[in-house]
Amino acid sequence: VKKPLSVYLRPLKDNDGNIIGAIELATDITQIREADEQRKRAEEALKESEARYRSVVEDQTELICRFVSDGTLTFVNDAYCRYFGKKREELIGYSFMPLIPTGDQEIVREKLSSLNPDKPLVTYEHRVLLPDGEIHWQRWTDRAIFDEQNRLVEYQSVGHDVTERKLAEEELKRAHAELERRVEERTAELVRLNEKLKLEIEE
């Protein structure tokens, strides 16, 4: 049951003890109500902002994750889960390092350890092992997040599969190497024929 406003009013008296008003407590209540309304509006705005952020992150085709210094994942988006064929609870709280071939793990550690408050961003590529046993290539851009005391908090990372490009590059290298081999063989053959021709002319 709501109490009448007069219950919340505190009488104000002058030096002679005469009541001159009753508004101070009412003003305090009004301020409390206004502060409460502001807090509610701020909470709603925060919820809307978080919802928009999650919508943007989850709708991305890029792989997005966050992790601490030992590689333990603290966040992964849907694309990350789909790529590795795992559920979110199978990834959060676990290190991503076992997903990377041993030979490439040192590359990742080296790149991450090079980050600092003055240089918090790095981009690199490495191989990754998929559940079906296939080896794919990924390109990652990692950002180190530091607190006000320049202490590392965690890393935020965005990546995508570059396997097709890597395979095309490797095929191009093989084709280039084959072309060079054929040119060398042809050059050697021409030198041999030239020497033979010289001998024939001399004879």
CSV table of C-alpha atoms in Angstrom, one decimal:
chain,number,residue,atom,x,y,z
A,1,VAL,CA,0.0,0.0,0.0
A,2,LYS,CA,1.4,3.3,-1.0
A,3,LYS,CA,1.9,5.8,1.8
A,4,PRO,CA,0.7,9.4,1.3
A,5,LEU,CA,3.5,11.8,0.3
A,6,SER,CA,3.2,13.6,3.7
A,7,VAL,CA,4.7,10.5,5.4
A,8,TYR,CA,7.9,11.1,3.5
A,9,LEU,CA,8.1,14.8,4.2
A,10,ARG,CA,10.3,16.1,6.9
A,11,PRO,CA,9.1,19.3,8.5
A,12,LEU,CA,11.5,22.3,8.4
A,13,LYS,CA,11.6,24.8,11.2
A,14,ASP,CA,13.0,28.3,11.6
A,15,ASN,CA,15.1,29.5,14.5
A,16,ASP,CA,11.9,30.1,16.5
A,17,GLY,CA,10.7,26.5,16.0
A,18,ASN,CA,8.0,27.4,13.5
A,19,ILE,CA,7.4,24.9,10.6
A,20,ILE,CA,8.3,26.7,7.4
A,21,GLY,CA,8.1,23.7,4.9
A,22,ALA,CA,8.5,20.1,4.2
A,23,ILE,CA,10.3,19.6,1.0
A,24,GLU,CA,13.9,18.4,1.8
A,25,LEU,CA,13.0,14.7,2.1
A,26,ALA,CA,10.7,14.9,-0.9
A,27,THR,CA,13.5,16.3,-3.0
A,28,ASP,CA,15.8,13.4,-1.9
A,29,ILE,CA,13.1,10.9,-2.9
A,30,THR,CA,12.8,12.5,-6.3
A,31,GLN,CA,16.5,12.4,-6.8
A,32,ILE,CA,16.6,8.7,-5.8
A,33,ARG,CA,13.8,8.0,-8.3
A,34,GLU,CA,15.6,9.9,-11.1
A,35,ALA,CA,18.8,8.1,-10.4
A,36,ASP,CA,17.0,4.8,-10.4
A,37,GLU,CA,15.4,5.6,-13.8
A,38,GLN,CA,18.8,6.7,-15.2
A,39,ARG,CA,20.3,3.4,-14.0
A,40,LYS,CA,17.5,1.4,-15.6
A,41,ARG,CA,18.0,3.3,-18.9
A,42,ALA,CA,21.7,2.7,-18.8
A,43,GLU,CA,21.2,-1.0,-18.2
A,44,GLU,CA,18.8,-1.2,-21.1
A,45,ALA,CA,21.3,0.6,-23.3
A,46,LEU,CA,24.0,-1.7,-22.3
A,47,LYS,CA,21.9,-4.8,-23.0
A,48,GLU,CA,21.0,-3.4,-26.5
A,49,SER,CA,24.7,-2.7,-27.1
A,50,GLU,CA,25.8,-6.2,-26.1
A,51,ALA,CA,23.0,-7.7,-28.3
A,52,ARG,CA,24.2,-5.7,-31.3
A,53,TYR,CA,27.8,-6.6,-30.6
A,54,ARG,CA,27.0,-10.3,-30.3
A,55,SER,CA,24.8,-10.2,-33.4
A,56,VAL,CA,27.7,-8.6,-35.4
A,57,VAL,CA,30.2,-11.1,-34.1
A,58,GLU,CA,28.1,-14.2,-34.6
A,59,ASP,CA,27.0,-13.2,-38.1
A,60,GLN,CA,30.7,-13.0,-39.2
A,61,THR,CA,32.1,-15.6,-41.5
A,62,GLU,CA,35.5,-15.0,-40.0
A,63,LEU,CA,36.7,-17.0,-37.1
A,64,ILE,CA,36.6,-14.9,-33.9
A,65,CYS,CA,38.0,-15.9,-30.5
A,66,ARG,CA,39.4,-14.5,-27.3
A,67,PHE,CA,42.0,-16.3,-25.2
A,68,VAL,CA,44.4,-15.7,-22.3
A,69,SER,CA,48.2,-16.0,-22.3
A,70,ASP,CA,48.3,-19.8,-22.1
A,71,GLY,CA,46.0,-20.2,-25.1
A,72,THR,CA,42.8,-21.0,-23.1
A,73,LEU,CA,39.8,-19.8,-25.0
A,74,THR,CA,37.4,-17.5,-23.3
A,75,PHE,CA,35.1,-16.8,-26.3
A,76,VAL,CA,34.5,-18.3,-29.7
A,77,ASN,CA,31.8,-17.3,-32.3
A,78,ASP,CA,29.6,-19.7,-34.2
A,79,ALA,CA,31.9,-19.6,-37.3
A,80,TYR,CA,34.8,-20.8,-35.1
A,81,CYS,CA,32.7,-23.7,-33.8
A,82,ARG,CA,31.5,-24.7,-37.3
A,83,TYR,CA,35.0,-24.6,-38.7
A,84,PHE,CA,36.4,-27.0,-36.1
A,85,GLY,CA,33.2,-29.1,-35.9
A,86,LYS,CA,32.9,-28.6,-32.1
A,87,LYS,CA,30.3,-27.2,-29.7
A,88,ARG,CA,31.1,-24.0,-27.8
A,89,GLU,CA,31.4,-25.9,-24.5
A,90,GLU,CA,34.0,-28.2,-26.1
A,91,LEU,CA,36.2,-25.1,-26.8
A,92,ILE,CA,35.7,-22.6,-24.0
A,93,GLY,CA,38.1,-23.3,-21.2
A,94,TYR,CA,40.4,-25.4,-23.3
A,95,SER,CA,43.6,-24.4,-25.1
A,96,PHE,CA,43.6,-24.0,-28.9
A,97,MET,CA,47.2,-25.1,-29.2
A,98,PRO,CA,46.4,-28.8,-29.7
A,99,LEU,CA,44.6,-27.8,-32.9
A,100,ILE,CA,47.9,-26.6,-34.3
A,101,PRO,CA,50.6,-29.0,-35.6
A,102,THR,CA,53.6,-29.1,-33.2
A,103,GLY,CA,55.9,-27.5,-35.8
A,104,ASP,CA,53.7,-24.4,-36.1
A,105,GLN,CA,53.0,-23.9,-32.3
A,106,GLU,CA,56.3,-22.1,-31.8
A,107,ILE,CA,55.4,-19.7,-34.6
A,108,VAL,CA,52.2,-18.7,-32.7
A,109,ARG,CA,54.0,-18.4,-29.4
A,110,GLU,CA,56.7,-16.2,-31.0
A,111,LYS,CA,54.2,-13.9,-32.6
A,112,LEU,CA,52.1,-13.5,-29.4
A,113,SER,CA,55.2,-12.9,-27.2
A,114,SER,CA,56.2,-10.0,-29.5
A,115,LEU,CA,53.2,-8.0,-28.7
A,116,ASN,CA,53.3,-5.1,-26.3
A,117,PRO,CA,51.3,-1.9,-25.5
A,118,ASP,CA,53.2,0.0,-28.2
A,119,LYS,CA,52.8,-2.8,-30.8
A,120,PRO,CA,49.6,-4.7,-29.8
A,121,LEU,CA,48.7,-6.1,-33.3
A,122,VAL,CA,50.3,-8.9,-35.4
A,123,THR,CA,49.2,-10.9,-38.5
A,124,TYR,CA,50.6,-14.3,-39.4
A,125,GLU,CA,49.7,-17.6,-40.9
A,126,HIS,CA,50.0,-21.2,-39.7
A,127,ARG,CA,48.7,-24.7,-40.3
A,128,VAL,CA,45.8,-26.2,-38.3
A,129,LEU,CA,44.6,-29.8,-37.9
A,130,LEU,CA,40.9,-30.4,-38.5
A,131,PRO,CA,38.8,-33.2,-36.9
A,132,ASP,CA,38.9,-35.2,-40.1
A,133,GLY,CA,42.7,-35.2,-40.1
A,134,GLU,CA,43.2,-32.7,-42.9
A,135,ILE,CA,45.8,-30.0,-42.6
A,136,HIS,CA,44.5,-26.5,-43.5
A,137,TRP,CA,46.1,-23.0,-43.5
A,138,GLN,CA,44.8,-20.1,-41.5
A,139,ARG,CA,45.6,-16.4,-41.4
A,140,TRP,CA,45.1,-14.7,-38.1
A,141,THR,CA,45.2,-11.1,-36.9
A,142,ASP,CA,45.8,-11.0,-33.1
A,143,ARG,CA,45.4,-8.0,-30.8
A,144,ALA,CA,46.8,-8.0,-27.3
A,145,ILE,CA,44.6,-6.2,-24.8
A,146,PHE,CA,46.3,-4.5,-21.8
A,147,ASP,CA,44.9,-2.8,-18.7
A,148,GLU,CA,45.7,0.7,-17.4
A,149,GLN,CA,48.9,-0.6,-15.8
A,150,ASN,CA,50.0,-2.1,-19.2
A,151,ARG,CA,49.4,-5.6,-17.9
A,152,LEU,CA,48.2,-8.2,-20.4
A,153,VAL,CA,44.5,-9.1,-20.0
A,154,GLU,CA,43.9,-11.3,-23.0
A,155,TYR,CA,44.1,-11.6,-26.7
A,156,GLN,CA,41.4,-11.0,-29.3
A,157,SER,CA,41.8,-12.8,-32.6
A,158,VAL,CA,40.2,-12.8,-36.1
A,159,GLY,CA,41.1,-15.4,-38.7
A,160,HIS,CA,40.0,-17.1,-41.9
A,161,ASP,CA,41.0,-20.1,-43.9
A,162,VAL,CA,43.6,-19.5,-46.6
A,163,THR,CA,44.1,-23.1,-47.7
A,164,GLU,CA,43.1,-22.5,-51.3
A,165,ARG,CA,45.5,-19.6,-51.7
A,166,LYS,CA,48.3,-21.6,-50.1
A,167,LEU,CA,47.7,-24.6,-52.4
A,168,ALA,CA,47.6,-22.2,-55.4
A,169,GLU,CA,50.9,-20.7,-54.3
A,170,GLU,CA,52.5,-24.1,-53.8
A,171,GLU,CA,51.3,-25.2,-57.3
A,172,LEU,CA,52.7,-22.0,-58.8
A,173,LYS,CA,56.1,-22.7,-57.1
A,174,ARG,CA,56.1,-26.2,-58.4
A,175,ALA,CA,55.2,-25.0,-61.9
A,176,HIS,CA,58.0,-22.4,-61.7
A,177,ALA,CA,60.5,-24.9,-60.6
A,178,GLU,CA,59.5,-27.3,-63.4
A,179,LEU,CA,59.9,-24.5,-65.9
A,180,GLU,CA,63.3,-23.6,-64.6
A,181,ARG,CA,64.3,-27.3,-64.8
A,182,ARG,CA,63.2,-27.5,-68.4
A,183,VAL,CA,65.0,-24.3,-69.4
A,184,GLU,CA,68.2,-25.6,-67.8
A,185,GLU,CA,67.8,-28.9,-69.7
A,186,ARG,CA,67.1,-27.0,-73.0
A,187,THR,CA,70.0,-24.7,-72.5
A,188,ALA,CA,72.4,-27.6,-71.8
A,189,GLU,CA,71.1,-29.3,-75.0
A,190,LEU,CA,71.6,-26.2,-77.0
A,191,VAL,CA,75.2,-25.9,-75.7
A,192,ARG,CA,75.8,-29.5,-76.6
A,193,LEU,CA,74.4,-29.1,-80.1
A,194,ASN,CA,76.4,-25.9,-80.6
A,195,GLU,CA,79.7,-27.7,-79.7
A,196,LYS,CA,78.8,-30.5,-82.0
A,197,LEU,CA,78.1,-28.1,-84.8
A,198,LYS,CA,81.5,-26.4,-84.3
A,199,LEU,CA,83.3,-29.7,-84.5
A,200,GLU,CA,81.4,-30.6,-87.7
A,201,ILE,CA,82.3,-27.2,-89.2
A,202,GLU,CA,86.0,-27.6,-88.3
A,203,GLU,CA,86.0,-31.1,-89.8
